[in-house]
XYZ file of C-alpha atoms in Angstrom:
335
model
C 38.299 -27.870 40.697
C 38.435 -28.089 44.546
C 39.236 -25.117 47.040
C 42.070 -26.389 49.258
C 43.451 -24.150 52.120
C 47.230 -24.904 53.280
C 48.098 -24.970 57.085
C 51.129 -26.444 58.430
C 50.761 -30.101 58.351
C 47.359 -30.108 57.312
C 45.182 -29.022 54.510
C 41.744 -28.336 54.234
C 39.638 -28.869 51.179
C 36.124 -27.728 50.425
C 34.185 -29.192 47.416
C 31.563 -28.065 45.224
C 28.082 -29.086 44.531
C 28.633 -30.402 41.024
C 31.519 -32.607 42.019
C 31.920 -36.187 43.640
C 35.297 -35.909 46.065
C 36.616 -39.332 47.623
C 39.300 -39.203 50.148
C 41.474 -42.396 50.582
C 43.825 -43.124 53.583
C 45.550 -46.050 53.537
C 43.476 -47.706 50.683
C 40.081 -46.993 52.712
C 37.528 -44.334 52.107
C 37.582 -41.741 54.586
C 35.451 -38.891 53.059
C 33.299 -39.314 49.783
C 30.438 -37.564 48.418
C 29.111 -34.191 46.744
C 30.152 -30.942 47.904
C 32.018 -32.735 51.036
C 34.307 -30.212 53.229
C 37.141 -31.868 55.699
C 40.376 -31.635 56.929
C 43.256 -34.264 55.425
C 47.001 -34.607 56.123
C 48.600 -34.533 52.666
C 51.106 -36.736 53.296
C 48.629 -39.683 53.882
C 45.797 -38.731 52.134
C 44.543 -39.752 48.534
C 41.470 -37.825 46.925
C 40.066 -38.249 43.780
C 37.706 -35.207 42.353
C 34.787 -36.615 39.552
C 32.492 -33.910 38.259
C 28.684 -35.253 38.246
C 27.271 -32.433 36.183
C 26.164 -32.421 32.493
C 28.946 -31.785 30.110
C 29.158 -31.267 26.438
C 31.530 -32.759 23.731
C 31.599 -31.179 20.235
C 32.319 -33.504 17.782
C 33.532 -32.338 14.723
C 34.843 -35.489 11.925
C 34.298 -36.687 8.221
C 32.867 -39.738 7.157
C 32.496 -41.514 3.562
C 29.414 -42.420 1.849
C 28.394 -45.193 -0.019
C 29.042 -43.430 -3.534
C 32.720 -42.261 -2.123
C 31.900 -38.728 -1.250
C 33.343 -37.220 1.871
C 30.867 -35.585 4.556
C 31.702 -33.745 7.692
C 29.650 -34.431 10.615
C 29.206 -31.631 13.405
C 27.626 -32.951 16.229
C 27.276 -32.625 19.872
C 27.328 -35.123 22.842
C 26.073 -34.012 26.517
C 27.029 -36.831 28.869
C 27.173 -37.485 32.632
C 29.032 -39.338 35.229
C 26.468 -41.201 36.768
C 28.691 -43.188 38.749
C 31.681 -41.064 40.152
C 33.273 -43.893 42.675
C 33.410 -46.249 39.464
C 34.699 -43.559 37.086
C 37.390 -42.621 40.100
C 38.512 -46.307 40.064
C 38.515 -46.380 36.052
C 40.188 -43.035 35.404
C 42.596 -40.963 37.230
C 40.904 -38.503 38.733
C 43.266 -37.786 41.509
C 44.267 -34.228 42.545
C 47.300 -32.313 44.122
C 46.696 -32.146 47.524
C 48.403 -29.018 47.413
C 46.688 -27.102 44.888
C 43.506 -29.002 44.220
C 44.205 -29.277 40.411
C 43.851 -33.200 38.285
C 47.480 -34.572 38.355
C 46.075 -36.271 34.811
C 43.638 -35.385 32.300
C 40.911 -37.464 32.998
C 38.301 -35.623 30.983
C 39.947 -35.889 27.963
C 40.373 -39.638 28.213
C 36.471 -39.304 28.660
C 36.196 -37.427 25.378
C 38.488 -39.203 23.504
C 36.307 -42.491 24.364
C 33.112 -40.619 23.660
C 34.715 -38.900 20.107
C 35.715 -42.355 18.879
C 32.577 -44.726 19.542
C 30.485 -41.738 18.116
C 32.998 -41.860 15.204
C 32.637 -45.479 14.610
C 29.015 -45.416 14.561
C 28.564 -42.275 12.403
C 31.032 -44.089 10.029
C 29.352 -47.255 9.796
C 25.965 -45.923 9.059
C 27.004 -43.049 6.599
C 28.959 -45.990 4.887
C 25.746 -47.712 4.162
C 23.915 -44.017 2.906
C 24.674 -42.043 -0.664
C 25.231 -38.625 -0.435
C 21.852 -37.525 -0.944
C 20.357 -39.688 1.641
C 23.167 -38.257 4.224
C 22.796 -34.557 3.417
C 18.719 -35.059 3.554
C 18.069 -37.836 6.256
C 21.790 -37.980 7.617
C 21.095 -35.793 10.682
C 18.200 -37.931 12.343
C 19.591 -41.196 11.601
C 23.035 -40.305 12.498
C 21.986 -38.721 15.635
C 19.700 -42.125 16.976
C 22.714 -44.513 15.622
C 25.263 -42.411 17.594
C 22.867 -41.923 20.482
C 21.754 -45.804 20.608
C 25.775 -46.943 20.078
C 26.968 -44.665 22.916
C 24.096 -46.353 25.215
C 25.080 -49.733 24.430
C 28.827 -49.181 25.024
C 30.312 -51.287 27.621
C 33.547 -49.016 28.056
C 31.069 -46.083 29.061
C 28.681 -48.154 30.950
C 31.824 -49.733 33.021
C 33.416 -46.587 33.410
C 29.728 -44.972 34.738
C 29.144 -42.606 32.212
C 25.456 -41.751 30.934
C 24.546 -40.137 27.851
C 22.245 -37.430 28.227
C 21.430 -36.633 24.606
C 22.953 -36.577 20.947
C 22.374 -33.417 18.912
C 23.511 -33.826 15.112
C 24.119 -30.119 13.849
C 25.207 -30.654 10.305
C 26.093 -33.051 7.538
C 27.751 -31.192 4.839
C 29.807 -32.381 1.652
C 32.785 -31.104 0.587
C 32.769 -27.432 -0.858
C 32.852 -27.855 -4.550
C 30.428 -31.032 -4.277
C 28.213 -28.496 -2.267
C 28.314 -25.787 -4.808
C 27.284 -28.574 -7.327
C 24.223 -30.122 -5.319
C 23.520 -26.242 -4.829
C 23.129 -25.370 -8.914
C 19.976 -27.257 -9.083
C 18.229 -25.697 -6.017
C 19.961 -22.223 -7.181
C 18.566 -22.698 -10.780
C 15.158 -23.599 -9.696
C 14.837 -20.695 -7.379
C 16.221 -18.377 -10.074
C 13.691 -19.504 -12.171
C 10.516 -19.001 -9.747
C 12.530 -15.740 -9.526
C 11.937 -14.945 -13.363
C 8.920 -16.998 -13.138
C 7.498 -13.806 -10.694
C 9.135 -11.224 -12.634
C 7.480 -12.118 -15.757
C 4.517 -12.349 -14.029
C 4.771 -9.259 -12.145
C 5.988 -7.439 -15.417
C 2.992 -9.503 -17.142
C 0.244 -8.144 -14.496
C 1.456 -4.577 -14.817
C 1.149 -4.845 -18.568
C -2.076 -6.208 -18.226
C -2.824 -3.065 -15.469
C -1.677 -0.598 -17.876
C -4.058 -2.037 -20.460
C -6.821 -2.152 -18.479
C -5.953 1.544 -17.229
C -5.461 2.479 -20.866
C -9.070 0.683 -21.647
C -10.636 2.568 -18.767
C -9.175 5.800 -19.884
C -10.228 5.212 -23.689
C -13.747 4.084 -22.332
C -13.985 7.468 -20.431
C -12.841 9.216 -23.405
C -15.730 7.697 -25.282
C -18.324 8.464 -22.705
C -17.338 11.916 -22.721
C -17.308 12.093 -26.459
C -20.974 10.789 -26.506
C -21.906 13.174 -23.501
C -20.486 15.893 -25.344
C -22.383 14.697 -28.589
C -25.712 14.685 -26.379
C -24.849 18.193 -25.251
C -24.120 19.447 -28.222
C -27.256 17.796 -30.001
C -29.143 19.113 -26.944
C -27.573 22.328 -27.064
C -28.655 22.624 -31.044
C -32.454 21.148 -30.207
C -32.977 23.951 -27.703
C -31.482 26.694 -30.071
C -34.057 25.265 -32.754
C -36.793 25.375 -30.240
C -35.218 29.145 -29.002
C -35.667 30.102 -32.758
C -38.972 28.233 -33.251
C -40.304 30.015 -30.064
C -38.824 33.388 -30.917
C -40.350 33.365 -34.541
C -43.735 31.913 -33.234
C -43.409 35.018 -30.883
C -42.371 37.607 -33.823
C -45.231 36.133 -36.168
C -47.829 36.292 -32.902
C -46.196 39.948 -32.265
C -46.132 40.773 -36.221
C -49.855 39.797 -36.156
C -50.784 41.688 -33.364
C -49.147 44.928 -34.420
C -50.891 44.114 -38.251
C -54.479 43.751 -36.562
C -53.596 46.933 -34.453
C -53.075 48.712 -37.738
C -55.734 47.404 -39.136
C -57.814 48.341 -36.421
C -56.336 52.103 -36.024
C -56.764 52.226 -40.189
C -60.256 50.922 -39.674
C -60.742 53.704 -36.689
C -59.154 56.469 -38.371
C -61.053 55.872 -41.675
C -64.249 55.879 -39.579
C -62.875 59.144 -38.096
C -62.485 60.712 -40.798
C -65.729 59.116 -42.697
C -67.541 61.058 -39.719
C -65.428 64.031 -39.464
C -65.736 64.223 -43.476
C -69.919 63.723 -42.775
C -69.495 66.286 -39.960
C -67.147 68.668 -41.913
C -70.011 68.386 -45.038
C -72.822 69.072 -43.002
C -71.490 72.074 -41.538
C -70.574 73.215 -45.101
C -73.792 72.548 -45.991
C -75.229 74.405 -43.340
C -72.810 77.172 -43.806
C -73.916 77.390 -47.575
C -77.440 77.312 -46.661
C -76.990 80.532 -44.617
C -75.382 82.201 -47.418
C -77.096 81.104 -49.887
C -80.248 83.693 -49.757
C -77.981 86.497 -48.279
C -77.541 89.728 -50.569
C -74.241 89.410 -52.666
C -72.786 92.798 -51.741
C -73.096 91.803 -47.837
C -70.982 88.445 -49.239
C -68.528 90.489 -51.361
C -68.218 92.341 -47.788
C -67.509 89.422 -45.560
C -65.290 88.064 -48.278
C -63.341 91.429 -47.825
C -63.245 91.069 -44.223
C -62.036 87.568 -44.005
C -59.533 88.557 -46.477
C -58.511 91.663 -44.804
C -57.870 89.334 -41.735
C -55.747 87.318 -43.493
C -53.532 89.801 -45.490
C -50.424 90.875 -43.895
C -50.578 94.219 -41.665
C -51.048 97.493 -44.168
C -49.935 100.534 -43.039
C -51.737 102.955 -45.463
C -54.587 102.386 -48.070
C -55.129 104.878 -51.086
C -58.382 103.897 -53.169
C -58.681 105.581 -56.219
C -61.973 107.446 -56.592
C -63.126 105.523 -59.337
C -62.693 102.055 -57.798
C -64.735 103.645 -54.850
C -67.305 104.634 -56.898
C -67.612 101.554 -58.727
C -68.028 99.583 -55.281
C -70.614 102.057 -53.777
C -72.455 101.303 -56.831
C -72.821 97.954 -56.618
C -73.570 98.235 -52.845
C -76.211 100.813 -53.488
C -77.552 99.146 -57.060
C -80.561 96.964 -56.904
C -80.469 93.201 -56.323
C -82.407 92.564 -59.675
C -79.651 94.460 -61.501
C -76.882 92.127 -60.047
């Protein structure tokens, strides 16, 4: 909206860089252009303000498909008033010289033309499509059809309006129909989810089985190793027992050999000792063989006296002493 300042008997208008302003006085243009600024007399001035920027018009309407199904079409039309002077002559863009506001609603008229034209082309196209075709390929086909229809609309061309672009956001059926259409897809998704769940469970079971088999294999291997260990220990024990028995046999044999050698040595020693004692006795007897018996008796008595216990007093009878002396003094032949 233009900025209008009031002065006594005069007004000053300052336009915007996106609006086209046309000032007529007595039916002739005095000022016109984008972003103009000028003084004018409100009693003689006729001023029109036309926006020249890009504007978007949201559309929401219903259409019927070839299989008698209602669909709602949500779209957006972007347009621009390319020839503002032409639009100012075809539509009422006049503003109040005191406030700068539009006297009418020109943009509503533009919106009505665009909406009716877009709906016409969209309805015509949707009538030849089934519901599934409208939902699947409808947005693209409707966009192309509405764009081509608006571009070739003579009313828009004569008004100086140019279509910048058309966007079809969605083509949706009624709520219950949409739920019915969504059911197969939901069922398929649920089946995929169930299949994924079953596969995950099967994979988990397979992994658990693999883990159990691995544990069992480990236990079998441990049992085999334990069996080998027991066998090795038994073998070692047998070897140890055999070695101990062999060592004991060698020790016993060595002890027997030592005892045998000791016995032989002892026997030799005894034989040599006996021989030595025999020789000594023979020599001893040989010494006493030719000795006087009386002397031998005296020696025997001396030896006996050495071996007898101590005698404090000895009484000899006369007859014993006489007999002994007689034997000592008797000739050798008498004995």
